[in-house]
mmCIF file of C-alpha atoms in Angstrom:
data_model
loop_
_atom_site.group_PDB
_atom_site.id
_atom_site.type_symbol
_atom_site.label_atom_id
_atom_site.label_comp_id
_atom_site.label_asym_id
_atom_site.label_seq_id
_atom_site.Cartn_x
_atom_site.Cartn_y
_atom_site.Cartn_z
ATOM 1 C CA MET W 1 -8.216 -9.928 8.136
ATOM 2 C CA PHE W 2 -10.602 -8.349 5.728
ATOM 3 C CA SER W 3 -9.230 -4.814 5.678
ATOM 4 C CA ALA W 4 -10.703 -4.576 2.179
ATOM 5 C CA ILE W 5 -14.058 -5.565 3.635
ATOM 6 C CA ARG W 6 -14.123 -2.729 6.138
ATOM 7 C CA SER W 7 -14.235 -0.035 3.484
ATOM 8 C CA ALA W 8 -16.507 -1.980 1.158
ATOM 9 C CA ALA W 9 -19.219 -2.781 3.661
ATOM 10 C CA ARG W 10 -19.303 -0.367 6.582
ATOM 11 C CA ALA W 11 -22.995 0.301 6.099
ATOM 12 C CA ARG W 12 -24.068 -3.333 6.629
ATOM 13 C CA THR W 13 -25.346 -3.782 10.189
ATOM 14 C CA SER W 14 -27.056 -7.158 10.474
ATOM 15 C CA LEU W 15 -26.208 -9.281 13.484
ATOM 16 C CA PRO W 16 -24.713 -12.712 12.917
ATOM 17 C CA VAL W 17 -27.509 -15.196 13.457
ATOM 18 C CA GLU W 18 -28.320 -18.846 13.078
ATOM 19 C CA VAL W 19 -31.267 -20.026 11.033
ATOM 20 C CA ASN W 20 -33.091 -22.916 12.637
ATOM 21 C CA GLN W 21 -35.629 -24.752 10.567
ATOM 22 C CA VAL W 22 -38.653 -26.450 12.063
ATOM 23 C CA LEU W 23 -40.878 -28.848 10.177
ATOM 24 C CA PHE W 24 -44.492 -28.232 11.124
ATOM 25 C CA GLY W 25 -46.824 -30.497 9.174
ATOM 26 C CA HIS W 26 -45.695 -30.073 5.599
ATOM 27 C CA VAL W 27 -44.503 -26.497 5.980
ATOM 28 C CA LEU W 28 -40.894 -25.639 6.780
ATOM 29 C CA PHE W 29 -40.564 -22.573 8.987
ATOM 30 C CA ALA W 30 -37.315 -20.711 9.605
ATOM 31 C CA TYR W 31 -36.646 -18.634 12.669
ATOM 32 C CA TRP W 32 -33.623 -16.577 13.698
ATOM 33 C CA VAL W 33 -31.700 -16.908 16.965
ATOM 34 C CA SER W 34 -28.488 -15.300 18.145
ATOM 35 C CA ASP W 35 -25.871 -17.635 19.618
ATOM 36 C CA ALA W 36 -24.660 -16.218 22.947
ATOM 37 C CA SER W 37 -21.599 -18.523 23.047
ATOM 38 C CA THR W 38 -20.278 -17.008 19.805
ATOM 39 C CA LYS W 39 -17.849 -14.105 20.004
ATOM 40 C CA TYR W 40 -16.374 -11.988 17.217
ATOM 41 C CA THR W 41 -13.238 -10.127 16.167
ATOM 42 C CA GLU W 42 -13.007 -6.725 14.520
ATOM 43 C CA GLU W 43 -11.468 -8.573 11.565
ATOM 44 C CA HIS W 44 -14.763 -10.450 10.995
ATOM 45 C CA GLU W 45 -13.874 -13.863 12.386
ATOM 46 C CA ALA W 46 -16.222 -15.636 14.774
ATOM 47 C CA VAL W 47 -15.620 -18.378 17.314
ATOM 48 C CA ALA W 48 -18.369 -20.478 18.885
ATOM 49 C CA PHE W 49 -17.001 -21.812 22.183
ATOM 50 C CA ASP W 50 -18.166 -24.949 23.990
ATOM 51 C CA ASP W 51 -17.325 -24.679 27.717
ATOM 52 C CA ALA W 52 -17.729 -28.424 28.217
ATOM 53 C CA THR W 53 -15.081 -29.429 25.654
ATOM 54 C CA GLY W 54 -12.924 -26.296 25.560
ATOM 55 C CA VAL W 55 -13.217 -26.288 21.766
ATOM 56 C CA GLY W 56 -13.958 -23.248 19.632
ATOM 57 C CA ILE W 57 -15.316 -23.482 16.102
ATOM 58 C CA VAL W 58 -13.787 -20.726 13.983
ATOM 59 C CA SER W 59 -15.646 -19.190 11.054
ATOM 60 C CA ILE W 60 -16.052 -15.915 9.237
ATOM 61 C CA THR W 61 -19.127 -13.781 9.722
ATOM 62 C CA ASP W 62 -22.006 -13.335 7.325
ATOM 63 C CA HIS W 63 -20.913 -9.708 6.998
ATOM 64 C CA ALA W 64 -17.479 -10.867 5.829
ATOM 65 C CA GLN W 65 -18.763 -13.332 3.235
ATOM 66 C CA GLU W 66 -21.160 -10.760 1.793
ATOM 67 C CA SER W 67 -18.345 -8.249 1.472
ATOM 68 C CA LEU W 68 -15.993 -10.767 -0.122
ATOM 69 C CA GLY W 69 -18.426 -11.945 -2.771
ATOM 70 C CA ASP W 70 -18.225 -15.404 -4.310
ATOM 71 C CA VAL W 71 -15.514 -17.419 -2.550
ATOM 72 C CA VAL W 72 -13.425 -19.523 -4.962
ATOM 73 C CA PHE W 73 -10.616 -20.861 -2.731
ATOM 74 C CA VAL W 74 -9.980 -21.439 0.983
ATOM 75 C CA GLU W 75 -6.602 -22.215 2.559
ATOM 76 C CA LEU W 76 -6.955 -23.878 5.967
ATOM 77 C CA PRO W 77 -4.458 -24.457 8.798
ATOM 78 C CA ALA W 78 -2.797 -27.831 9.356
ATOM 79 C CA VAL W 79 -4.440 -30.158 11.871
ATOM 80 C CA GLY W 80 -2.251 -30.400 14.966
ATOM 81 C CA SER W 81 -0.680 -26.977 14.492
ATOM 82 C CA LYS W 82 -0.355 -24.699 17.513
ATOM 83 C CA VAL W 83 -1.680 -21.192 16.895
ATOM 84 C CA GLY W 84 -1.499 -17.982 18.855
ATOM 85 C CA LYS W 85 -4.249 -15.407 19.036
ATOM 86 C CA GLY W 86 -3.831 -13.161 15.991
ATOM 87 C CA ASP W 87 -1.655 -15.608 14.030
ATOM 88 C CA GLN W 88 -2.435 -16.042 10.352
ATOM 89 C CA ILE W 89 -4.047 -19.471 9.971
ATOM 90 C CA GLY W 90 -5.245 -19.406 6.376
ATOM 91 C CA ALA W 91 -6.606 -17.349 3.525
ATOM 92 C CA ILE W 92 -9.768 -16.844 1.516
ATOM 93 C CA GLU W 93 -9.851 -15.888 -2.152
ATOM 94 C CA SER W 94 -12.975 -14.554 -3.800
ATOM 95 C CA VAL W 95 -13.833 -12.987 -7.105
ATOM 96 C CA LYS W 96 -13.358 -9.566 -5.443
ATOM 97 C CA ALA W 97 -10.420 -9.972 -3.052
ATOM 98 C CA ALA W 98 -8.020 -12.200 -1.153
ATOM 99 C CA SER W 99 -8.018 -12.006 2.643
ATOM 100 C CA ASP W 100 -6.014 -13.645 5.396
ATOM 101 C CA ILE W 101 -7.697 -15.553 8.212
ATOM 102 C CA TYR W 102 -6.400 -14.879 11.725
ATOM 103 C CA ALA W 103 -6.840 -17.056 14.810
ATOM 104 C CA PRO W 104 -9.303 -15.384 17.178
ATOM 105 C CA VAL W 105 -7.931 -17.527 20.038
ATOM 106 C CA SER W 106 -4.800 -19.491 20.952
ATOM 107 C CA GLY W 107 -4.643 -23.280 20.967
ATOM 108 C CA GLU W 108 -4.263 -26.405 18.873
ATOM 109 C CA VAL W 109 -6.080 -26.973 15.589
ATOM 110 C CA LEU W 110 -8.033 -30.202 16.106
ATOM 111 C CA GLU W 111 -9.953 -30.346 12.842
ATOM 112 C CA VAL W 112 -10.467 -28.427 9.622
ATOM 113 C CA ASN W 113 -13.510 -28.332 7.388
ATOM 114 C CA GLU W 114 -12.298 -30.468 4.468
ATOM 115 C CA ARG W 115 -15.554 -29.783 2.592
ATOM 116 C CA LEU W 116 -14.256 -26.284 1.854
ATOM 117 C CA ASN W 117 -11.542 -27.770 -0.389
ATOM 118 C CA GLU W 118 -14.210 -29.010 -2.806
ATOM 119 C CA GLU W 119 -16.985 -26.535 -1.948
ATOM 120 C CA PRO W 120 -15.487 -23.122 -1.087
ATOM 121 C CA GLY W 121 -18.918 -21.601 -1.761
ATOM 122 C CA LEU W 122 -20.082 -23.031 1.584
ATOM 123 C CA LEU W 123 -18.557 -19.892 3.060
ATOM 124 C CA ASN W 124 -21.129 -17.868 1.142
ATOM 125 C CA ARG W 125 -24.090 -20.138 1.779
ATOM 126 C CA SER W 126 -23.483 -20.886 5.470
ATOM 127 C CA PRO W 127 -20.402 -19.080 6.824
ATOM 128 C CA GLN W 128 -20.914 -19.849 10.520
ATOM 129 C CA HIS W 129 -22.381 -23.319 10.181
ATOM 130 C CA ASP W 130 -21.638 -25.595 7.204
ATOM 131 C CA GLY W 131 -18.834 -23.229 6.157
ATOM 132 C CA TRP W 132 -16.917 -23.288 9.456
ATOM 133 C CA LEU W 133 -13.130 -23.148 9.019
ATOM 134 C CA CYS W 134 -11.497 -25.073 11.859
ATOM 135 C CA LYS W 135 -11.902 -26.307 15.431
ATOM 136 C CA ILE W 136 -9.376 -25.114 17.994
ATOM 137 C CA LYS W 137 -8.837 -26.557 21.480
ATOM 138 C CA LEU W 138 -8.331 -23.331 23.397
ATOM 139 C CA ALA W 139 -5.092 -23.026 25.353
ATOM 140 C CA ASN W 140 -6.577 -20.192 27.401
ATOM 141 C CA PRO W 141 -10.411 -20.107 27.456
ATOM 142 C CA SER W 142 -10.323 -16.689 29.153
ATOM 143 C CA GLU W 143 -9.323 -15.231 25.745
ATOM 144 C CA MET W 144 -13.012 -15.509 24.813
ATOM 145 C CA GLU W 145 -13.728 -12.677 27.264
ATOM 146 C CA GLY W 146 -11.616 -10.300 25.156
ATOM 147 C CA LEU W 147 -13.665 -10.886 22.008
ATOM 148 C CA LEU W 148 -16.714 -8.931 20.912
ATOM 149 C CA THR W 149 -20.291 -9.832 21.739
ATOM 150 C CA ALA W 150 -22.841 -9.825 18.918
ATOM 151 C CA GLU W 151 -23.843 -6.284 19.906
ATOM 152 C CA GLY W 152 -20.212 -5.145 19.997
ATOM 153 C CA TYR W 153 -19.606 -6.682 16.591
ATOM 154 C CA LYS W 154 -22.674 -4.905 15.232
ATOM 155 C CA GLN W 155 -21.176 -1.599 16.384
ATOM 156 C CA VAL W 156 -17.888 -2.405 14.622
ATOM 157 C CA CYS W 157 -19.779 -3.035 11.385
ATOM 158 C CA LYS W 158 -21.566 0.318 11.705
ATOM 159 C CA SER W 159 -18.341 2.319 12.023
#
Protein backbone atom coordinates (compact mmCIF):
# COMPACT_ATOMS: atom_id res chain seq x y z
CA MET A 1 0.00 0.00 0.00
CA PHE A 2 1.05 3.55 -0.51
CA SER A 3 4.05 3.03 -2.77
CA ALA A 4 3.32 6.52 -4.10
CA ILE A 5 3.50 7.80 -0.54
CA ARG A 6 6.99 6.47 0.07
CA SER A 7 8.58 8.70 -2.55
CA ALA A 8 6.38 11.69 -1.79
CA ALA A 9 6.98 11.82 1.94
CA ARG A 10 10.23 10.16 2.98
CA ALA A 11 11.33 13.22 4.92
CA ARG A 12 8.35 13.19 7.31
CA THR A 13 9.38 11.60 10.62
CA SER A 14 6.67 12.23 13.20
CA LEU A 15 5.59 9.30 15.33
CA PRO A 16 1.97 8.20 15.22
CA VAL A 17 0.36 9.54 18.36
CA GLU A 18 -3.00 9.94 20.01
CA VAL A 19 -4.27 13.32 21.12
CA ASN A 20 -6.07 13.18 24.44
CA GLN A 21 -8.03 16.20 25.50
CA VAL A 22 -8.55 17.13 29.12
CA LEU A 23 -11.02 19.73 30.30
CA PHE A 24 -9.49 21.75 33.12
CA GLY A 25 -11.84 24.49 34.28
CA HIS A 26 -12.88 26.18 31.07
CA VAL A 27 -9.66 25.50 29.20
CA LEU A 28 -9.22 22.46 26.96
CA PHE A 29 -5.69 21.08 27.02
CA ALA A 30 -4.33 18.55 24.54
CA TYR A 31 -1.48 16.22 25.29
CA TRP A 32 0.24 13.59 23.15
CA VAL A 33 0.72 9.93 24.07
CA SER A 34 2.05 7.01 22.06
CA ASP A 35 -0.06 3.84 22.09
CA ALA A 36 2.18 0.85 22.89
CA SER A 37 -0.45 -1.69 21.73
CA THR A 38 -0.40 -0.22 18.21
CA LYS A 39 1.92 -1.75 15.63
CA TYR A 40 2.66 -0.64 12.07
CA THR A 41 3.46 -1.94 8.60
CA GLU A 42 5.99 -0.57 6.14
CA GLU A 43 3.00 0.14 3.89
CA HIS A 44 1.65 2.66 6.44
CA GLU A 45 -1.17 0.66 7.98
CA ALA A 46 -1.58 0.49 11.75
CA VAL A 47 -3.34 -2.01 13.97
CA ALA A 48 -4.25 -1.38 17.61
CA PHE A 49 -4.59 -4.78 19.28
CA ASP A 50 -6.65 -5.56 22.38
CA ASP A 51 -5.27 -8.70 24.10
CA ALA A 52 -8.48 -9.20 26.06
CA THR A 53 -10.75 -9.46 23.01
CA GLY A 54 -8.27 -10.56 20.34
CA VAL A 55 -9.52 -7.74 18.11
CA GLY A 56 -7.32 -5.38 16.12
CA ILE A 57 -8.52 -2.01 14.87
CA VAL A 58 -6.97 -1.32 11.47
CA SER A 59 -6.24 2.21 10.28
CA ILE A 60 -3.77 4.14 8.19
CA THR A 61 -1.09 6.27 9.79
CA ASP A 62 -1.00 10.03 10.04
CA HIS A 63 2.04 9.91 7.76
CA ALA A 64 -0.04 8.11 5.12
CA GLN A 65 -2.98 10.52 5.23
CA GLU A 66 -0.68 13.53 4.98
CA SER A 67 1.03 12.04 1.96
CA LEU A 68 -2.25 11.15 0.27
CA GLY A 69 -3.82 14.57 0.65
CA ASP A 70 -7.58 15.07 0.80
CA VAL A 71 -9.31 11.67 0.84
CA VAL A 72 -12.44 11.58 -1.34
CA PHE A 73 -13.40 7.87 -1.32
CA VAL A 74 -12.77 4.80 0.84
CA GLU A 75 -13.54 1.20 -0.15
CA LEU A 76 -13.84 -1.09 2.88
CA PRO A 77 -13.83 -4.89 3.22
CA ALA A 78 -17.04 -6.87 3.70
CA VAL A 79 -18.04 -7.70 7.27
CA GLY A 80 -17.58 -11.42 7.86
CA SER A 81 -14.86 -11.81 5.24
CA LYS A 82 -11.78 -13.85 6.12
CA VAL A 83 -8.52 -12.05 5.33
CA GLY A 84 -4.92 -13.14 5.28
CA LYS A 85 -2.00 -10.99 6.31
CA GLY A 86 -1.05 -8.93 3.25
CA ASP A 87 -4.36 -9.43 1.43
CA GLN A 88 -5.89 -6.40 -0.24
CA ILE A 89 -8.90 -5.39 1.86
CA GLY A 90 -9.87 -2.06 0.35
CA ALA A 91 -8.71 1.12 -1.31
CA ILE A 92 -8.39 4.83 -0.65
CA GLU A 93 -8.75 7.52 -3.29
CA SER A 94 -7.54 11.06 -2.73
CA VAL A 95 -7.08 14.13 -4.84
CA LYS A 96 -3.44 13.06 -5.35
CA ALA A 97 -3.50 9.26 -5.66
CA ALA A 98 -5.33 5.97 -5.24
CA SER A 99 -3.84 3.38 -2.89
CA ASP A 100 -4.76 -0.14 -1.88
CA ILE A 101 -5.25 -1.10 1.76
CA TYR A 102 -3.65 -4.36 2.89
CA ALA A 103 -4.52 -6.43 5.96
CA PRO A 104 -1.73 -6.09 8.52
CA VAL A 105 -2.96 -9.29 10.21
CA SER A 106 -5.01 -12.40 9.41
CA GLY A 107 -8.53 -12.98 10.70
CA GLU A 108 -12.20 -12.19 10.25
CA VAL A 109 -13.53 -8.70 9.59
CA LEU A 110 -15.99 -8.04 12.42
CA GLU A 111 -16.91 -4.44 11.68
CA VAL A 112 -16.16 -1.63 9.26
CA ASN A 113 -16.30 2.10 9.85
CA GLU A 114 -19.49 2.98 7.95
CA ARG A 115 -18.93 6.68 8.70
CA LEU A 116 -16.19 6.68 6.06
CA ASN A 117 -18.81 6.10 3.34
CA GLU A 118 -20.32 9.52 4.05
CA GLU A 119 -17.25 11.22 5.56
CA PRO A 120 -14.07 9.96 3.85
CA GLY A 121 -12.30 13.07 5.18
CA LEU A 122 -12.26 11.43 8.63
CA LEU A 123 -9.12 9.70 7.39
CA ASN A 124 -7.47 13.11 7.16
CA ARG A 125 -8.82 14.52 10.40
CA SER A 126 -8.35 11.46 12.62
CA PRO A 127 -6.76 8.54 10.75
CA GLN A 128 -6.10 6.27 13.74
CA HIS A 129 -9.16 7.14 15.79
CA ASP A 130 -12.42 8.38 14.22
CA GLY A 131 -11.09 7.37 10.78
CA TRP A 132 -10.34 3.73 11.62
CA LEU A 133 -11.03 1.33 8.74
CA CYS A 134 -12.11 -2.02 10.16
CA LYS A 135 -11.95 -4.34 13.17
CA ILE A 136 -10.41 -7.76 12.67
CA LYS A 137 -10.64 -10.72 15.06
CA LEU A 138 -7.09 -12.01 14.77
CA ALA A 139 -6.70 -15.64 13.72
CA ASN A 140 -3.13 -15.64 14.99
CA PRO A 141 -2.36 -12.92 17.58
CA SER A 142 1.37 -13.74 17.35
CA GLU A 143 1.36 -11.94 13.96
CA MET A 144 1.43 -8.69 15.96
CA GLU A 145 5.01 -9.52 16.97
CA GLY A 146 6.11 -9.30 13.32
CA LEU A 147 4.85 -5.74 12.91
CA LEU A 148 6.81 -2.57 13.55
CA THR A 149 6.89 -0.68 16.82
CA ALA A 150 6.37 3.09 16.73
CA GLU A 151 10.15 3.55 16.74
CA GLY A 152 10.60 1.02 13.93
CA TYR A 153 7.90 2.74 11.91
CA LYS A 154 9.61 6.09 12.46
CA GLN A 155 12.79 4.62 10.97
CA VAL A 156 10.87 3.38 7.92
CA CYS A 157 9.51 6.88 7.35
CA LYS A 158 13.02 8.34 7.53
CA SER A 159 14.41 6.05 4.83
